[in-house]
Coordinates of C-alpha atoms in Angstrom, one line a residue:
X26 CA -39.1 -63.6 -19.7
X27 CA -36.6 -60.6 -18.7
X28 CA -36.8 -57.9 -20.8
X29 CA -33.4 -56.7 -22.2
X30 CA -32.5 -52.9 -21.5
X31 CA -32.4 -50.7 -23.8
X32 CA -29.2 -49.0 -25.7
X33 CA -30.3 -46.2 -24.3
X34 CA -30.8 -47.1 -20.5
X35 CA -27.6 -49.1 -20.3
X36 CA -24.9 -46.3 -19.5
X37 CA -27.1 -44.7 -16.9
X38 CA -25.5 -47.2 -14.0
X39 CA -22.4 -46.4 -14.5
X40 CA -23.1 -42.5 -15.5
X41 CA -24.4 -42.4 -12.1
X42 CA -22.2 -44.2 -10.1
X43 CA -19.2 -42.1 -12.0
X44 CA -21.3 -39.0 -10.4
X45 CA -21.5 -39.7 -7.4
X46 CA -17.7 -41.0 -6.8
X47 CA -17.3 -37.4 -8.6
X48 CA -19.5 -35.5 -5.7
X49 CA -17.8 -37.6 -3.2
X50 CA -14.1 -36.6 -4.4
X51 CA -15.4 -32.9 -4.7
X52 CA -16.6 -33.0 -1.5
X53 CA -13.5 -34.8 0.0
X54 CA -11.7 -32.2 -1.1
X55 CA -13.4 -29.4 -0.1
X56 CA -13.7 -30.5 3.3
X57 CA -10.1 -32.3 3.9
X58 CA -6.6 -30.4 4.8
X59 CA -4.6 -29.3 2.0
X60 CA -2.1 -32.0 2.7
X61 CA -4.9 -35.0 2.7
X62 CA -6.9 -33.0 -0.3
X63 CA -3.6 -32.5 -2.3
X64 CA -3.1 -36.4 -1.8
X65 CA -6.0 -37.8 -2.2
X66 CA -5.8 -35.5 -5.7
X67 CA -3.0 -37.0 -6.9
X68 CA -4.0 -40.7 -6.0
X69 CA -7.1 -40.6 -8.0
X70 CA -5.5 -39.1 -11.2
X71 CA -3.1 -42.4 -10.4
X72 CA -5.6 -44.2 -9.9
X73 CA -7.0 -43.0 -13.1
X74 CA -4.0 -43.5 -15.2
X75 CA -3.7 -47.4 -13.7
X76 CA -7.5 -48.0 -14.2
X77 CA -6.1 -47.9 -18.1
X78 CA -3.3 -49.8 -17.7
X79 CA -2.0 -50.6 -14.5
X80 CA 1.5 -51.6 -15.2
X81 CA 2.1 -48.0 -16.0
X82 CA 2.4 -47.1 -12.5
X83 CA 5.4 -49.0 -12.3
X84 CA 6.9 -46.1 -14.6
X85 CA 6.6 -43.8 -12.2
X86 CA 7.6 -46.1 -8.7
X87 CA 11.5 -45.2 -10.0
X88 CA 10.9 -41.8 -9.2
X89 CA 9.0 -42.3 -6.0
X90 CA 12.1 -43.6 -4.6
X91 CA 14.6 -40.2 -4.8
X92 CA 11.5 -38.0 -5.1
X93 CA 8.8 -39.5 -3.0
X94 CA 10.0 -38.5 0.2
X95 CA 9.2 -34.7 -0.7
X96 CA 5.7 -35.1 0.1
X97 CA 4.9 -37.4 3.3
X98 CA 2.0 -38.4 5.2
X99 CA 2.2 -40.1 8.9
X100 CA 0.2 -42.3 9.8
X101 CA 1.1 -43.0 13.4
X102 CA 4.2 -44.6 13.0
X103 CA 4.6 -45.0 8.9
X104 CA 5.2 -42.4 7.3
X105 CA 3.4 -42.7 3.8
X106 CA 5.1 -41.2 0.7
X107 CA 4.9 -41.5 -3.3
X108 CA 6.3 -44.8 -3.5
X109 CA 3.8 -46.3 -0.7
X110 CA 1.0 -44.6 -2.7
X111 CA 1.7 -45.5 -6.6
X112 CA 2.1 -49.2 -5.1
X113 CA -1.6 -49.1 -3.1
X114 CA -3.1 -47.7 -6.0
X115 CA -1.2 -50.2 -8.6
X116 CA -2.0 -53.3 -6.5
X117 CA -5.4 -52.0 -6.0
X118 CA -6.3 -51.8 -9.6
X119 CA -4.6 -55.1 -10.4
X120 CA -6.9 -56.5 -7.6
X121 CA -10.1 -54.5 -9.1
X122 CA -9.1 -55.8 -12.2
X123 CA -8.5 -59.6 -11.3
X124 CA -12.0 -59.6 -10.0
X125 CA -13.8 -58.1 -12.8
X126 CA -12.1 -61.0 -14.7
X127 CA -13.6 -63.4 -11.5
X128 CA -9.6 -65.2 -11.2
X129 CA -6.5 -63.9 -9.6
X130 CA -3.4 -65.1 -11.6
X131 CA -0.7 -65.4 -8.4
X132 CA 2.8 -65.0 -10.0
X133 CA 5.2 -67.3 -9.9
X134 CA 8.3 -65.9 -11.0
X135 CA 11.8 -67.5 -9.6
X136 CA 13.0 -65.7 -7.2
X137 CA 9.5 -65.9 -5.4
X138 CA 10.2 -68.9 -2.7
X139 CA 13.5 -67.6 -1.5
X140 CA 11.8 -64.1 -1.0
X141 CA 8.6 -66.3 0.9
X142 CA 10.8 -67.9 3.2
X143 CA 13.2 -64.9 4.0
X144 CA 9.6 -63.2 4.8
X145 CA 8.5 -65.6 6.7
X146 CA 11.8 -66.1 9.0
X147 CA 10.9 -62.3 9.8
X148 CA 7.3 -62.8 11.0
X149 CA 8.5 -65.7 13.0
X150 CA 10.9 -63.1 14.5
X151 CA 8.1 -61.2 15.4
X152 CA 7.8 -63.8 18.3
X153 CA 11.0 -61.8 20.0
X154 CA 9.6 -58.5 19.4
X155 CA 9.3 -55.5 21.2
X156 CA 7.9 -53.3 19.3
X157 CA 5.3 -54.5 16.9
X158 CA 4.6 -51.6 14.8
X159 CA 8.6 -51.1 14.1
X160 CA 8.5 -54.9 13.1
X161 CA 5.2 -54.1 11.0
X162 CA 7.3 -51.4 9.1
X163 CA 10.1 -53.7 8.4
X164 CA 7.9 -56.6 7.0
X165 CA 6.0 -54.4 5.0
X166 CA 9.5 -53.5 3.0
X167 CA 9.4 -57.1 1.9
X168 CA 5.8 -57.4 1.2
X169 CA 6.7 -54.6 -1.1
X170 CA 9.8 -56.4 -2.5
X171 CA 7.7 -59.4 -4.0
X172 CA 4.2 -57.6 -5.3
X173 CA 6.8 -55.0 -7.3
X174 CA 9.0 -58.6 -8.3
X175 CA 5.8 -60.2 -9.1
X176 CA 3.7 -57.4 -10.8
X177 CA 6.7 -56.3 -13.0
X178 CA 7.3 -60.4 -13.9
X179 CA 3.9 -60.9 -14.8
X180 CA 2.4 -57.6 -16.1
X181 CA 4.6 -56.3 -18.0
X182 CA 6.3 -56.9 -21.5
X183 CA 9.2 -55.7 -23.6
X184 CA 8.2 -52.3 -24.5
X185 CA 6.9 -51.4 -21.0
X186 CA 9.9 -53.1 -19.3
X187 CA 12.1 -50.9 -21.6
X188 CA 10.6 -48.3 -20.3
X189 CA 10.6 -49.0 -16.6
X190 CA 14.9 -49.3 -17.6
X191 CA 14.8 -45.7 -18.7
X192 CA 12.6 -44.1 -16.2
X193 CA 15.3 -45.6 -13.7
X194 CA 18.0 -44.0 -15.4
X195 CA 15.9 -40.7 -15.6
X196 CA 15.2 -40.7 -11.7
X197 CA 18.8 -40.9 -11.3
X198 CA 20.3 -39.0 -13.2
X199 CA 18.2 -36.2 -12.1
X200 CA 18.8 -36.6 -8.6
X201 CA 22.9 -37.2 -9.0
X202 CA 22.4 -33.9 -10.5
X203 CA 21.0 -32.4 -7.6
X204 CA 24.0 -33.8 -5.4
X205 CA 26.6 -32.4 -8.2
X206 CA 24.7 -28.9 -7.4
X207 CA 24.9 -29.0 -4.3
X208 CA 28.4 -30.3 -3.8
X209 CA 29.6 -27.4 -6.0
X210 CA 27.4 -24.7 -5.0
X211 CA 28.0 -25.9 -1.4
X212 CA 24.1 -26.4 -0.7
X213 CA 23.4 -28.0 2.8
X214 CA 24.8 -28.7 6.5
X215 CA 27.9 -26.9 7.9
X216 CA 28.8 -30.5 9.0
X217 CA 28.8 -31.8 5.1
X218 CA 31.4 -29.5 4.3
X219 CA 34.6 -30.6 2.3
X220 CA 38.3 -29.0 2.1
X221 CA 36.0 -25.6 2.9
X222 CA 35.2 -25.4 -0.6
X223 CA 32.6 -28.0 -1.3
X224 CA 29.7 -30.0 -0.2
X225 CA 29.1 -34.1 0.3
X226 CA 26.5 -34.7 -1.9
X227 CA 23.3 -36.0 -0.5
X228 CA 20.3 -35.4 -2.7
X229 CA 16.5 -35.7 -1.2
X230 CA 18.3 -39.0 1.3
X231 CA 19.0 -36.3 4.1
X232 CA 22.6 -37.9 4.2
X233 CA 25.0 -38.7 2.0
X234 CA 25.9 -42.4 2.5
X235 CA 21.9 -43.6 1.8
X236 CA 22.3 -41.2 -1.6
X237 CA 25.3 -42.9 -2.7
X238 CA 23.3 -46.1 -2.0
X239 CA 20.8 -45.7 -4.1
X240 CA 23.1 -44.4 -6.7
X241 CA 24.8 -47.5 -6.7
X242 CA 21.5 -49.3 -7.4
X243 CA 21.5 -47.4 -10.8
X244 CA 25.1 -46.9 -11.7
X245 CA 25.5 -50.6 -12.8
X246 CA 22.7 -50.8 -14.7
X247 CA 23.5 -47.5 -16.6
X248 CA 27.3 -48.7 -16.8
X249 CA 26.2 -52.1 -18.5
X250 CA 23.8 -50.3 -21.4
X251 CA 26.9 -48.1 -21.8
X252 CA 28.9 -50.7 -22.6
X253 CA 26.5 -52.1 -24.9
X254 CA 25.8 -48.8 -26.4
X255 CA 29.6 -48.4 -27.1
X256 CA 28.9 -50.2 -31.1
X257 CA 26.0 -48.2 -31.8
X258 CA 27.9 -45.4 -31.0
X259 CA 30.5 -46.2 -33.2
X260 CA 27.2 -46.2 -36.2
X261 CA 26.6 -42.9 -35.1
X262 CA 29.4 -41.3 -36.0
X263 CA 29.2 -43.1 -39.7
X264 CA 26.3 -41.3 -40.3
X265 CA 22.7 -43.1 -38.4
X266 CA 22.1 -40.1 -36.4
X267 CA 18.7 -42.1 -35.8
X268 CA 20.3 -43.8 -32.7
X269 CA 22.2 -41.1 -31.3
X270 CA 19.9 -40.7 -28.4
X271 CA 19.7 -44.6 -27.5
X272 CA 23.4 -44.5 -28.2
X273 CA 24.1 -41.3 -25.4
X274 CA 21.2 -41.7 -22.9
X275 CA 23.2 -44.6 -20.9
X276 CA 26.3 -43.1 -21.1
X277 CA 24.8 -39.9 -19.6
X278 CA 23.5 -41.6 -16.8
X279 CA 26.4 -43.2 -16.0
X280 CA 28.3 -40.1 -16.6
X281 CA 26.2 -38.1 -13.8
X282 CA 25.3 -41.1 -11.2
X283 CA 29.4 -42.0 -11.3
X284 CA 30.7 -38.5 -10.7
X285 CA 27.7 -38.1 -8.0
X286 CA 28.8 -41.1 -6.4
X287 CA 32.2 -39.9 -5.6
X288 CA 31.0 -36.2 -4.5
X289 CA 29.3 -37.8 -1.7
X290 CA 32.6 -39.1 -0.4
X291 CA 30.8 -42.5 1.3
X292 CA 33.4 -45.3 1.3
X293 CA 31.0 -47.6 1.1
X294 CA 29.9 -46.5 -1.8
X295 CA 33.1 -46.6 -3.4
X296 CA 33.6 -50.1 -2.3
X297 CA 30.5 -51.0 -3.8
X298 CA 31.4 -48.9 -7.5
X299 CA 34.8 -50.9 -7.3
X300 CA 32.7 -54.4 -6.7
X301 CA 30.1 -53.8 -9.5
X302 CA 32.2 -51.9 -12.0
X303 CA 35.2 -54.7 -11.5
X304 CA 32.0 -57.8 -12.0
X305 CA 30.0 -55.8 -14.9
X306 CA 33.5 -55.2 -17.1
X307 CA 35.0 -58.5 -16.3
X308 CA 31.5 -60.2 -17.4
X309 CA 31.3 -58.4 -20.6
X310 CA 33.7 -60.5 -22.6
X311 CA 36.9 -62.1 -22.6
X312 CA 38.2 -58.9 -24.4
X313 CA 37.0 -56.7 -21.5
X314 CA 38.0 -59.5 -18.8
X315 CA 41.9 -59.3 -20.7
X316 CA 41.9 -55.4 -21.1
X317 CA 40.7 -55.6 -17.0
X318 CA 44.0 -57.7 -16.7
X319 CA 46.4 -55.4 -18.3
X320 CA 45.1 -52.6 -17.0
X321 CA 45.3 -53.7 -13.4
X322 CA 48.9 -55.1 -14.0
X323 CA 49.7 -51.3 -15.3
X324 CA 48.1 -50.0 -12.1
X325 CA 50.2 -51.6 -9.9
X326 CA 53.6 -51.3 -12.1
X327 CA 52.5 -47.3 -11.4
X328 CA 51.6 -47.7 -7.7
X329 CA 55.0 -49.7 -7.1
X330 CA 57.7 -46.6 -9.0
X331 CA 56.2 -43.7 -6.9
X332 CA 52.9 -43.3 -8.6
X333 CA 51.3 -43.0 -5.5
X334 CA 52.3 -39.6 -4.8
X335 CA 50.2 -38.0 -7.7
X336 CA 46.7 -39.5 -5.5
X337 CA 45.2 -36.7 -3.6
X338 CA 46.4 -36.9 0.0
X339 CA 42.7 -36.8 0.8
X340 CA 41.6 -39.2 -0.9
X341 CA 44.4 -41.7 0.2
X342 CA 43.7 -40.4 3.7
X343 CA 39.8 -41.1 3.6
X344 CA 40.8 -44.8 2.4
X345 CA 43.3 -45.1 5.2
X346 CA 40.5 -44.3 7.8
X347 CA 38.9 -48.1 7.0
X348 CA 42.2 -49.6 8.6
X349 CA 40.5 -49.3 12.3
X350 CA 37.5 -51.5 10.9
X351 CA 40.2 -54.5 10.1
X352 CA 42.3 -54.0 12.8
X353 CA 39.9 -54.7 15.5
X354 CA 40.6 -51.7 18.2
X355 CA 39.4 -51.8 21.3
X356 CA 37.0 -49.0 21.5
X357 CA 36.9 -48.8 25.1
X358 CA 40.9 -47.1 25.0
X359 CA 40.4 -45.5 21.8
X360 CA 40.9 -41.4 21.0
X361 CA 38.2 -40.3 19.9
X362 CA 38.2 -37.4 17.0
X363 CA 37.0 -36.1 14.3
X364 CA 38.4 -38.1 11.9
X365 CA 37.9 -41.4 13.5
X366 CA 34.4 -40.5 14.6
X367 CA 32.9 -42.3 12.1
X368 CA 34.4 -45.5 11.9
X369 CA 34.5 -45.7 15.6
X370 CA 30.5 -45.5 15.6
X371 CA 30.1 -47.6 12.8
X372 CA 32.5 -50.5 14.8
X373 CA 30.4 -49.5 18.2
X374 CA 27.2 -50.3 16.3
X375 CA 28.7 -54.0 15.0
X376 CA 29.9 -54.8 18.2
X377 CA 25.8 -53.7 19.6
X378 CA 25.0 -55.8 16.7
X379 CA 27.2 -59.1 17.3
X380 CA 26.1 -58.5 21.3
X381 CA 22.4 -58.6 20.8
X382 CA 23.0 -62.3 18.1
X383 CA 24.7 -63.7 20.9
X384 CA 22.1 -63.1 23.5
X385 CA 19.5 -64.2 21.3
X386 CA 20.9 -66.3 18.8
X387 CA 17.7 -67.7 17.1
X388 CA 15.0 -65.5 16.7
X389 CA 16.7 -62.2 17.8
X390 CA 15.3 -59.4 19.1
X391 CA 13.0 -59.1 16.4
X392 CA 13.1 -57.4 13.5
X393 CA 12.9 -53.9 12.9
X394 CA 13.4 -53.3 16.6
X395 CA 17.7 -53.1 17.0
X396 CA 16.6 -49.4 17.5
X397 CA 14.8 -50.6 20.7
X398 CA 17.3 -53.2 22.0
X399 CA 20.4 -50.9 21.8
X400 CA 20.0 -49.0 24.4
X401 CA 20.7 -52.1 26.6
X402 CA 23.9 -52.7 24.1
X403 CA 25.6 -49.7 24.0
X404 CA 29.3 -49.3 23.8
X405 CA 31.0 -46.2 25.0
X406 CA 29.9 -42.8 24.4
X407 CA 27.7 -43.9 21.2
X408 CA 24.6 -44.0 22.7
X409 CA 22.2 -43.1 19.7
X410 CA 21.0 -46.5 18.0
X411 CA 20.9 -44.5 14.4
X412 CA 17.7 -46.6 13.5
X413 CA 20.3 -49.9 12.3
X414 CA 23.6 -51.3 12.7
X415 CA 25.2 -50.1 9.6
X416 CA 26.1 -53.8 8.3
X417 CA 22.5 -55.2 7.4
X418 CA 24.4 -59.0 7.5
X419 CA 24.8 -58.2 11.7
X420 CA 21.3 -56.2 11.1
X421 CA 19.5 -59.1 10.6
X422 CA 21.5 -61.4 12.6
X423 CA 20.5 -59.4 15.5
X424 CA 17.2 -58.7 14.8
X425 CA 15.9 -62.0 13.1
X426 CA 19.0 -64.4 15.1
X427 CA 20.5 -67.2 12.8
X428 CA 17.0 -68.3 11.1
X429 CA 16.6 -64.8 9.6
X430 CA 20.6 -64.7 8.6
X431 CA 20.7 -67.8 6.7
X432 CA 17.2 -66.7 4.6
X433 CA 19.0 -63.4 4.2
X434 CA 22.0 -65.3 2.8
X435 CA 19.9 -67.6 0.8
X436 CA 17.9 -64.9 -0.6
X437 CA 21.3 -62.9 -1.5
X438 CA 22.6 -66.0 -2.6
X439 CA 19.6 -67.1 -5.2
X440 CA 19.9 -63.4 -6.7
X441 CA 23.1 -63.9 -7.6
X442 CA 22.2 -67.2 -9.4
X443 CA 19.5 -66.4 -10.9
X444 CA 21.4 -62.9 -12.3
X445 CA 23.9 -65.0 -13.4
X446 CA 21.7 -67.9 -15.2
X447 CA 19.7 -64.9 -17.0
X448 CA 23.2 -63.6 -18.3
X449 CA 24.5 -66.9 -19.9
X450 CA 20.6 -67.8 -21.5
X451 CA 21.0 -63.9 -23.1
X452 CA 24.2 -64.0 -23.9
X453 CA 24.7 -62.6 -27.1
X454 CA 21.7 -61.0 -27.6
X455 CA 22.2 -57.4 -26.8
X456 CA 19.8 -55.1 -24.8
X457 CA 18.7 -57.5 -22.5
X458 CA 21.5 -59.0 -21.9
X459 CA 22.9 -56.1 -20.7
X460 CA 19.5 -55.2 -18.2
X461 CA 20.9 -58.7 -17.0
X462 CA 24.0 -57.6 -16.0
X463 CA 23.1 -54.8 -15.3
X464 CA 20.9 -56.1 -12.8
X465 CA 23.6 -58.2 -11.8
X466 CA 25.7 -55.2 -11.0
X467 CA 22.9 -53.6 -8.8
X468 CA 22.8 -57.0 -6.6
X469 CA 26.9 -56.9 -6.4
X470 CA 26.7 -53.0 -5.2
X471 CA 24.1 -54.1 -2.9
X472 CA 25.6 -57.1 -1.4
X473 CA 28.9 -55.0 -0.9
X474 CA 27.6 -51.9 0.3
X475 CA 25.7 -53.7 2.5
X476 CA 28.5 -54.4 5.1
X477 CA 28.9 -50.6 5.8
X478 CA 25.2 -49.9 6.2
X479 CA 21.8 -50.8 5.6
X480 CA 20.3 -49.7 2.0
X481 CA 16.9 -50.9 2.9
X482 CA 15.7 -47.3 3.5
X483 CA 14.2 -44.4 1.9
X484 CA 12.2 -46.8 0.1
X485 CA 15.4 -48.6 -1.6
X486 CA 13.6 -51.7 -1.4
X487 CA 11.4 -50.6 -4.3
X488 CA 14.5 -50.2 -6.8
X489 CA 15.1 -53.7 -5.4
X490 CA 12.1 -55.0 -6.5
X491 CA 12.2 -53.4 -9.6
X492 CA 15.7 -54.3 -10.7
X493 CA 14.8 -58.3 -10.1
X494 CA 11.7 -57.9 -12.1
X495 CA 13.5 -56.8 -14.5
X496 CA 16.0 -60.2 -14.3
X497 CA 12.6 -62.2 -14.8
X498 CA 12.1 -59.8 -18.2
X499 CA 15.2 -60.6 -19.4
X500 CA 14.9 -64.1 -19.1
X501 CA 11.9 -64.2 -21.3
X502 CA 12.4 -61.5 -23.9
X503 CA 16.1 -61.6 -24.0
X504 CA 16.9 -65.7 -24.8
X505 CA 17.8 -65.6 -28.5
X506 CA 15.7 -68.2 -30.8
X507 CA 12.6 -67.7 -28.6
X508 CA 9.7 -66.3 -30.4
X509 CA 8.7 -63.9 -27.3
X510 CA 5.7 -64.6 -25.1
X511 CA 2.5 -61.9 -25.3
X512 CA 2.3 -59.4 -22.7
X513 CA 2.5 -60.7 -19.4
X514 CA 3.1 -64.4 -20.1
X515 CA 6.1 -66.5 -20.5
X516 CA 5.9 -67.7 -16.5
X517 CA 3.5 -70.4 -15.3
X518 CA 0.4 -69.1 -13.7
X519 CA -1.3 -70.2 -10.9
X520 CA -5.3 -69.1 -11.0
X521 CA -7.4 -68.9 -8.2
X522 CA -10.8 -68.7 -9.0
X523 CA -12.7 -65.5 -7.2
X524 CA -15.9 -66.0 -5.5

């Protein structure tokens, strides 16, 4: 018969295995660069924090997105920065922790299939590729896409997810503050300068129209829990100081990502504002969908006696530089200047874009490599491929042909729906409700924007993931008359046993 070990001799396994990952990390660090030391330091006080409770990392991923790009690592041709990181180590130690419990519980939240078959027109797109590690990079986006959607899903519940809300709103507010500095205090590139007296905006994003894009991935969601927070205000100023803070917080952050939105002076931003602002209000209620009405009716009463002239020339100028995109010019007998530069580009891109689809009009030319193929496209004098076509619809035409459009548009498409289904189930029930459309708001921005540009950089893809997570919390801890699930139920679960 085995003997049993002692109290005493039980810990000494793991006291020694914790000292000799302990010399290892000492050593590690003593022997590494600074920038792999500094690192590897900060992953393992992650990896720590997520050993306790792993759906904590996804507090931090919101801030990875602005902020993670301070800090990157290359590793031939990916670049590895905070967001990359606080997912390895949060997958890693839901992993470690599925096999300690010997199953793996694969999530199977809603949205899941349409993201699994948009995935996998991609890797069949692979079969057209030049470059496999640009198409590695660009698969590994949506990879990330469905572990954040599925972890946040299935990990998390209503306290956390509450959290994950504000720690959105936190990362941006604090980086459109950075763009209101520097648009004032005219912080960046002679080339960013407006009217000689200010700055566009651009944050950590390098340029402005990928800051406004990720703006616009927050201002909805902030906009929606303002609107929500508007009664609790209202008890606020009869005397329950208590919610003050849950009462101001959203209107703050809408406050600062709004104004920072139009300092960076990208019109496809302010299409997308318009688009999400115009679906969150109308969705509200019927009050705001009537007040909407009037208001527009107003507008245009104004417009139509003269108002017009009171709208910085500016402004109405910037607006009036879109016309070339509608009217179809012939680039080839354009002038180019200054102030059609831009636009010009942007159409020589499409038109790269629409080229490439019609050469290869079912698989494309693989995605992630239009930078590669453009070369061979090139219209005019715009002979730097920019890294995308600045429309992700032609994008992904081009790169994944008409298989990976219509997943694309599927995907997009199922979003919406499933936004929208959340939003009528919560109706009614306050917070959540408003994450819901909210969210709903993000995916409108998104869709818009989208056909100036490609927001599927700078790690945008993780707010992505994050914001539809948050549309499978909703569902479950926002439907009213349902006694909510425990942490991390509330979904069907598919176990696989581990070996």
């Amino acid at each position: 018969m085995s003997k049993t070990p002692s109290l005493e001799s039980r810990p000494l396994a793991p006291k020694a295995a914790l000292g000799v990952v302990i010399v290892i990390l000492g050593a590690a660090l003593a022997v590494l660069p600074i920038k792999w030391a500094a690192l590897l330091l900060i992953g393992s006080i992650a990896g720590v924090g997520a050993l306790i409770r792993p759906a904590l990392t996804l507090c931090l991923l919101p801030f990875a997105v602005p902020f993670g790009s301070l800090r990157e690592v290359t590793l031939g041709p990916i670049s590895v920065g905070g967001a990359e990181l606080l997912l390895a180590v949060l997958v890693g130690t839901w992993l470690a922790q599925s096999v300690s419990r010997r199953r793996i519980v694969v999530p199977r939240a809603p949205l899941m299939l349409p993201l699994a078959i948009f995935l996998a027109a991609l890797l069949l797109s692979v079969l057209a590729a030049t470059s496999l590690e640009l198409s590695g990079k660009e698969i590994v986006k949506w990879v990330e896409v469905m572990l954040i959607y599925g972890l946040v899903a299935q990990e998390t519940d209503d306290r956390l997810g509450r959290w994950i809300v504000w720690a959105m709103l936190a990362a941006a507010s604090a980086e459109a503050a950075l763009g209101i500095y520097q648009f004032l205090f005219r912080v960046g590139p002679e080339g960013f300068v407006l009217f000689g007296r200010f700055m566009r905006s651009y944050g950590h994003f390098a340029q402005p129209n990928p800051f406004a894009g990720y703006l616009g991935l927050c201002f909805p969601l902030a906009y929606a829990l303002s609107l929500d927070s508007l009664p609790r205000l209202a008890r606020v100023l009869r005397g329950h100081a208590s919610q003050l803070p849950a009462a101001l917080l959203p209107l703050a952050a809408a406050a600062v990502t709004g104004a920072a939105m139009l300092t960076s002076w990208s019109r496809g931003a302010w299409v997308g504002l318009a688009a999400s602002v115009a679906t969150v209000t109308l969705l509200r209620s019927r009050r705001a969908l009537l007040l909407s009405g009037v208001a527009g009716v107003c507008l245009a009463l104004v417009l139509a006696m003269g108002g017009g002239r009171f709208i910085p020339a500016a402004l109405v100028q910037r607006t009036a530089d879109l016309i070339p995109l509608a009217s179809g010019v012939d680039l080839a007998h354009v002038e180019v200047n200054d102030a059609n530069w831009a636009i010009l580009e942007r159409m020589a891109h499409w038109q790269a874009a629409a080229a490439m689809f019609n050469d290869h009009p079912w698989l494309g030319v693989g995605t992630g490599n239009y930078p590669v193929a453009y070369p061979r496209y090139a219209v005019g004098r715009w002979r730097d491929p920019l890294g995308h076509a600045h429309n992700y619809y032609l994008n992904v035409a081009a790169e994944a042909g008409l298989v990976g459009f219509v997943a694309y548009v599927l995907l997009v498409t199922a979003c919406l729906l499933e936004a929208w289904r959340v939003i009528r189930r919560t109706r009614g029930t306050g917070w959540w409700n408003a994450v819901a459309l909210g969210v709903l708001g993000i995916l409108v921005h998104l869709s818009v924007h989208n056909l100036f540009d490609n927001l599927y950089v700078h790690s945008m893809n993780v707010q992505l993931g994050l914001a539809l997570g948050l549309l499978a919390l909703a569902d479950r801890y926002g439907r009213p008359s349902v006694e909510p699930p425990a942490a991390g139920g509330g979904q069907p679960e598919q176990v696989t046993p581990c070996a």
